Short mmCIF file of C-alpha atoms in Angstrom, two decimals:
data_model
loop_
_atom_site.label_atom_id
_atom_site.label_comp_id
_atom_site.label_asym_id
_atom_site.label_seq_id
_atom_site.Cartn_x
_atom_site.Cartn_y
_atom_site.Cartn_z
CA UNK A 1 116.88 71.67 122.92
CA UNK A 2 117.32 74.98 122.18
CA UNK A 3 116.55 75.27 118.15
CA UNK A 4 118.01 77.65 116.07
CA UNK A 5 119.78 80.48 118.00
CA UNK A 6 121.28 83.88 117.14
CA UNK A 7 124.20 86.17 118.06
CA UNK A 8 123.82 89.03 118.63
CA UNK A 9 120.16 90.02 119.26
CA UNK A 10 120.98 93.67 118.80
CA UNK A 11 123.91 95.46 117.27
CA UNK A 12 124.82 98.96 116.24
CA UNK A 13 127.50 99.23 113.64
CA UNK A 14 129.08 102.61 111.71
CA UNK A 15 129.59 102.68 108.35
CA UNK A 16 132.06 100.73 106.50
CA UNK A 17 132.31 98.52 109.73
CA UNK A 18 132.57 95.01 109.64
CA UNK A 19 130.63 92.18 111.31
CA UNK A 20 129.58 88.74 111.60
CA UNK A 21 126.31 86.98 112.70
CA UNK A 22 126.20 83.62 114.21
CA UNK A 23 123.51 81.08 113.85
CA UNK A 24 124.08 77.81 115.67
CA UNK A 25 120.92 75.06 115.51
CA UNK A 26 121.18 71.89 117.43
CA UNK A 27 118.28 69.70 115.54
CA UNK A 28 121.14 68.02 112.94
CA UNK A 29 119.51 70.23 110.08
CA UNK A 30 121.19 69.54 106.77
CA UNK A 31 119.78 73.03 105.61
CA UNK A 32 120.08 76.62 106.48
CA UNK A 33 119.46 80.26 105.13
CA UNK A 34 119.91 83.39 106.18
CA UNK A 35 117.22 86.27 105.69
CA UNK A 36 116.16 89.72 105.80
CA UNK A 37 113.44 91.60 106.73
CA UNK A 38 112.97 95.34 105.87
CA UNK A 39 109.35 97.13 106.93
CA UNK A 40 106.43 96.25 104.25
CA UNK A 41 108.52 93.63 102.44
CA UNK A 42 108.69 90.22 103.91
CA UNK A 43 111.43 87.94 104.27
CA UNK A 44 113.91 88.29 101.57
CA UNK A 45 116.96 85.41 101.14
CA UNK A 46 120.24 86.82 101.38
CA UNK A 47 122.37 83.09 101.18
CA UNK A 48 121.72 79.47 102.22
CA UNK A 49 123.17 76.16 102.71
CA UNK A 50 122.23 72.32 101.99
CA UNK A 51 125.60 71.03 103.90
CA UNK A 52 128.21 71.55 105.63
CA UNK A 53 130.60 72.97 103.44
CA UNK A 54 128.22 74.75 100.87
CA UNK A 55 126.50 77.53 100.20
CA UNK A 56 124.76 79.46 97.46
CA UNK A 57 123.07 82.64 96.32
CA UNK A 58 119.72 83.42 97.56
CA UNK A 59 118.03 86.46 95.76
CA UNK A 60 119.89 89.68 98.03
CA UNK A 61 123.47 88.20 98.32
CA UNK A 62 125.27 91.80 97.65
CA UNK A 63 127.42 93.11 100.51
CA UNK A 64 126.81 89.61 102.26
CA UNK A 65 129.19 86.58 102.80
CA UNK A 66 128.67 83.23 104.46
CA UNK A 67 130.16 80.28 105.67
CA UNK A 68 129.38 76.50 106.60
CA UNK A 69 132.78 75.27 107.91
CA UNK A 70 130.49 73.20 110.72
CA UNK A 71 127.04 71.71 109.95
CA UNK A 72 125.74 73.58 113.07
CA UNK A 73 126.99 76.74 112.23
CA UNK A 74 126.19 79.06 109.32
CA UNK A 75 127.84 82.52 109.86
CA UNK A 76 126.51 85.97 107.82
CA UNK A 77 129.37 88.80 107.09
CA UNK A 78 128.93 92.09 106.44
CA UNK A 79 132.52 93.21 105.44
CA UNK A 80 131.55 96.79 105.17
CA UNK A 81 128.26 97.72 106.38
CA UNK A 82 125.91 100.19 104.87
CA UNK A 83 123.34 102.18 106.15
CA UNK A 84 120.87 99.80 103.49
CA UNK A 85 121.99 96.94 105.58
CA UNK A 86 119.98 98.21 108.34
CA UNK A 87 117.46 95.22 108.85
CA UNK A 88 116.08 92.78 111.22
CA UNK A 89 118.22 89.53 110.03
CA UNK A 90 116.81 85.83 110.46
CA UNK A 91 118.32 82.42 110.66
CA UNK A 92 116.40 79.42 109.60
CA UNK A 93 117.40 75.66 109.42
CA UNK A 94 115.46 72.73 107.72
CA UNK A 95 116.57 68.99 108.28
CA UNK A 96 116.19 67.97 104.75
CA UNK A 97 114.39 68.62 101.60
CA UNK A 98 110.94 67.63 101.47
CA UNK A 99 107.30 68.69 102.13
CA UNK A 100 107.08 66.87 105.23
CA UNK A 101 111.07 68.51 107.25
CA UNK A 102 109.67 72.06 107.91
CA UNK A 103 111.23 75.09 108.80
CA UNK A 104 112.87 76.57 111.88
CA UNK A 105 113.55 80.15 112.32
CA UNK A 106 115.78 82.20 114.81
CA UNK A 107 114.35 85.35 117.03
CA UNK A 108 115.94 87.42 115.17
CA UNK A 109 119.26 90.46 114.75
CA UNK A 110 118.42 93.38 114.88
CA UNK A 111 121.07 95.56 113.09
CA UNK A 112 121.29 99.37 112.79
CA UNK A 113 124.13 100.67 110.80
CA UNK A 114 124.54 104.69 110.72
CA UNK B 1 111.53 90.12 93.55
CA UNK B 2 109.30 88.72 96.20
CA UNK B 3 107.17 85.24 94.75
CA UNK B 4 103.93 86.05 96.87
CA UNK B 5 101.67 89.12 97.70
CA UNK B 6 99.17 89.62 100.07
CA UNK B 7 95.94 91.40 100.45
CA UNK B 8 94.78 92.91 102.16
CA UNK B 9 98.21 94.31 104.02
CA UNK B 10 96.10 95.54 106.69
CA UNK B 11 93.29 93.90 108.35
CA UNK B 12 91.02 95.50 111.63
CA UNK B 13 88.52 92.91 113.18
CA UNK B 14 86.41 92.73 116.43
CA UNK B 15 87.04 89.71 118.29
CA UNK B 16 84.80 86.84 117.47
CA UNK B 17 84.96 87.50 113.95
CA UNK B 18 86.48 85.80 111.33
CA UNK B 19 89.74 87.26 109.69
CA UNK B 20 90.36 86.34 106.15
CA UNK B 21 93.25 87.10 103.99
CA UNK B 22 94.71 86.25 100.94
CA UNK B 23 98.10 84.91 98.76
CA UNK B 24 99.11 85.17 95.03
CA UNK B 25 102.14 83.77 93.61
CA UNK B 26 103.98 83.70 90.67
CA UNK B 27 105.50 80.58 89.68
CA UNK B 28 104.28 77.01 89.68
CA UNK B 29 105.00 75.55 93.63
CA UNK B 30 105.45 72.24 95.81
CA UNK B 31 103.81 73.67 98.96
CA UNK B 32 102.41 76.61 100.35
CA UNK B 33 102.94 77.76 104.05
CA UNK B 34 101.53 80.32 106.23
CA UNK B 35 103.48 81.73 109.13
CA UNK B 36 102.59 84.25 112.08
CA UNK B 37 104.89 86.62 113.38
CA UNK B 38 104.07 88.68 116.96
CA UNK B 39 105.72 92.02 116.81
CA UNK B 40 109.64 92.39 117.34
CA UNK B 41 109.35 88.21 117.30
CA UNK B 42 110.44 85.98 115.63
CA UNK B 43 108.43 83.68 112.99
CA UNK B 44 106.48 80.97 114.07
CA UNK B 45 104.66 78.21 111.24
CA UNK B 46 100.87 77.63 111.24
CA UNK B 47 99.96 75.64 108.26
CA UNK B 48 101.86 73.79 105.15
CA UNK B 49 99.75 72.94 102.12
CA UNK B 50 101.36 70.62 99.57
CA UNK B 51 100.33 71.04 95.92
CA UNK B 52 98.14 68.51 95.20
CA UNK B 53 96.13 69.42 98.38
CA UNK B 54 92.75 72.01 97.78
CA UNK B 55 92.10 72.51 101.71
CA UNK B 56 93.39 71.98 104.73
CA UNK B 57 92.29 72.38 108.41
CA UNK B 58 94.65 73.07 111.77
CA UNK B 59 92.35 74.27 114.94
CA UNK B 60 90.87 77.64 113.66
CA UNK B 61 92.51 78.10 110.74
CA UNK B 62 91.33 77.37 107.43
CA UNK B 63 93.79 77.24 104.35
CA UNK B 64 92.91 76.67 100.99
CA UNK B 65 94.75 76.17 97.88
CA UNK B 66 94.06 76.80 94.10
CA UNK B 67 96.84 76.35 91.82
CA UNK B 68 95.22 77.00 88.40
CA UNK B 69 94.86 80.55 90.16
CA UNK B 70 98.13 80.66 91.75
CA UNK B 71 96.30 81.37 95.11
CA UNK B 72 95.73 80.88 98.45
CA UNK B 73 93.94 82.07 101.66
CA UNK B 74 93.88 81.91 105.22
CA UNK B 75 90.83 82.26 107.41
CA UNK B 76 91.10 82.88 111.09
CA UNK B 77 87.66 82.18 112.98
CA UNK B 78 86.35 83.37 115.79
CA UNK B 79 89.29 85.42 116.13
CA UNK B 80 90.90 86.55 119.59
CA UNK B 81 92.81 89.37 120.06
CA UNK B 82 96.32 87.18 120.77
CA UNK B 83 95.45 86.78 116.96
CA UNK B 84 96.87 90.42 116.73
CA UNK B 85 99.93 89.88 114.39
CA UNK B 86 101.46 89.84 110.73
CA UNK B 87 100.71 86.77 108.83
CA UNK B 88 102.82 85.95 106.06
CA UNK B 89 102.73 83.29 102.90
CA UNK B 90 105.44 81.29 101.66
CA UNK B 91 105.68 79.55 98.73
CA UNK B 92 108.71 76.50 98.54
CA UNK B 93 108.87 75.94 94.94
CA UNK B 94 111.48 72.81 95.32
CA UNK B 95 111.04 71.81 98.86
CA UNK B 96 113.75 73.21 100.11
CA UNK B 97 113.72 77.37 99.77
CA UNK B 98 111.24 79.42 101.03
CA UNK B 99 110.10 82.76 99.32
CA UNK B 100 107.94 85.23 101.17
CA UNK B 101 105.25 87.78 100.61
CA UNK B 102 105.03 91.23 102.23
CA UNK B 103 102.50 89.81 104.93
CA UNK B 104 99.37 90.98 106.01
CA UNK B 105 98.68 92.93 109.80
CA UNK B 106 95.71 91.61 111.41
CA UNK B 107 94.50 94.08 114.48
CA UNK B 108 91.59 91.98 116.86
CA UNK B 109 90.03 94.90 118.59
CA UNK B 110 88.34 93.67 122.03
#
């Protein structure tokens, strides 16, 4: 059972590059999100997803895209990467909504864009 | 802009003591969790606290809740140095999205 796992762990991009980030969870989680983390700021939600199929805004969705096309997927696009990109990027999945279905997070992308 | 803050942000302790920090939020919540991240890892959950709840024990950690104050803390005790790492609250206003504060860095000096 290998949880909620992310590709790549480490990438260097140039500017105006293009990427995409794979999260892939095995636990049947209805939900997922993708976040950023920047030094002295926290976690900050770029997009998420409550089903195959969907997805909505979270509260840093410029210069990102996602898709759900598989339940166990959720992918993160950058279509043209700036250097304010540059983050630490985490996956997280949730089975369902509710107190009691907590959360799962990835290890983590490191991304570098110069 | 981020629902939770912090304080301190930075914390120094000698093992054996007790490491206290605490959470204020913005907007009315369902529950209230506190997560620990090692550096360069990933982030790993400690404690939930659900609305209606005032404390709530897990092991050595202490949370409490106070929702006419929009508040929360954490307390560590008898703190070991493998205690060393960020700590952050998250609020989950509908059960279903998290939003995080800047964390706190707790040091455990030997």
């Amino acid at each position: 059972n290998a949880g909620v796992t992310q590709t790549p762990k480490f990438r260097v991009l140039k500017t105006g590059q293009s990427m995409t980030l794979l999260c892939a969870q095995d636990m049947n989680h209805e939900y997922m999100y993708w976040y950023r983390q920047d030094p002295g700021m926290g976690l900050r939600l770029i997009h998420y997803s409550v089903g195959e199929g969907t997805t909505a805004k979270g509260e840093v969705p410029d210069g990102y895209n996602v898709s759900r096309l598989k339940k166990q997927n959720f992918l993160l696009g950058l279509e043209s990467a700036a250097p304010s990109q540059t983050s630490v990027y985490f996956c997280a999945s949730k089975k369902q909504r509710g107190a009691g279905y907590g959360y799962t997070f990835g290890s983590g992308t490191r991304l570098t864009v110069v | 802009s981020q629902q939770g803050e912090e304080d301190p942000q930075a914390l120094s302790i000698q093992e054996g003591e007790n490491a206290t920090m605490n959470c204020s939020y913005k907007t009315s919540i369902n529950n209230l969790q506190w997560y620990r991240q090692n550096s360069g890892r990933g982030l790993v959950h400690l404690i939930l606290i659900r609305s209606n709840e005032r404390e709530k024990h897990s092991g050595r950690l202490r949370v409490t809740l106070d929702t006419s104050k929009k508040s929360s803390s954490l307390l560590i005790t008898a703190s070991r140095a493998a205690d060393t790492a960020s700590y952050f609250c998250a609020t989950d206003a509908l059960d279903y999205k998290l939003s995080f504060g800047a964390g706190t860095t707790v040091t455990v000096r030997a």
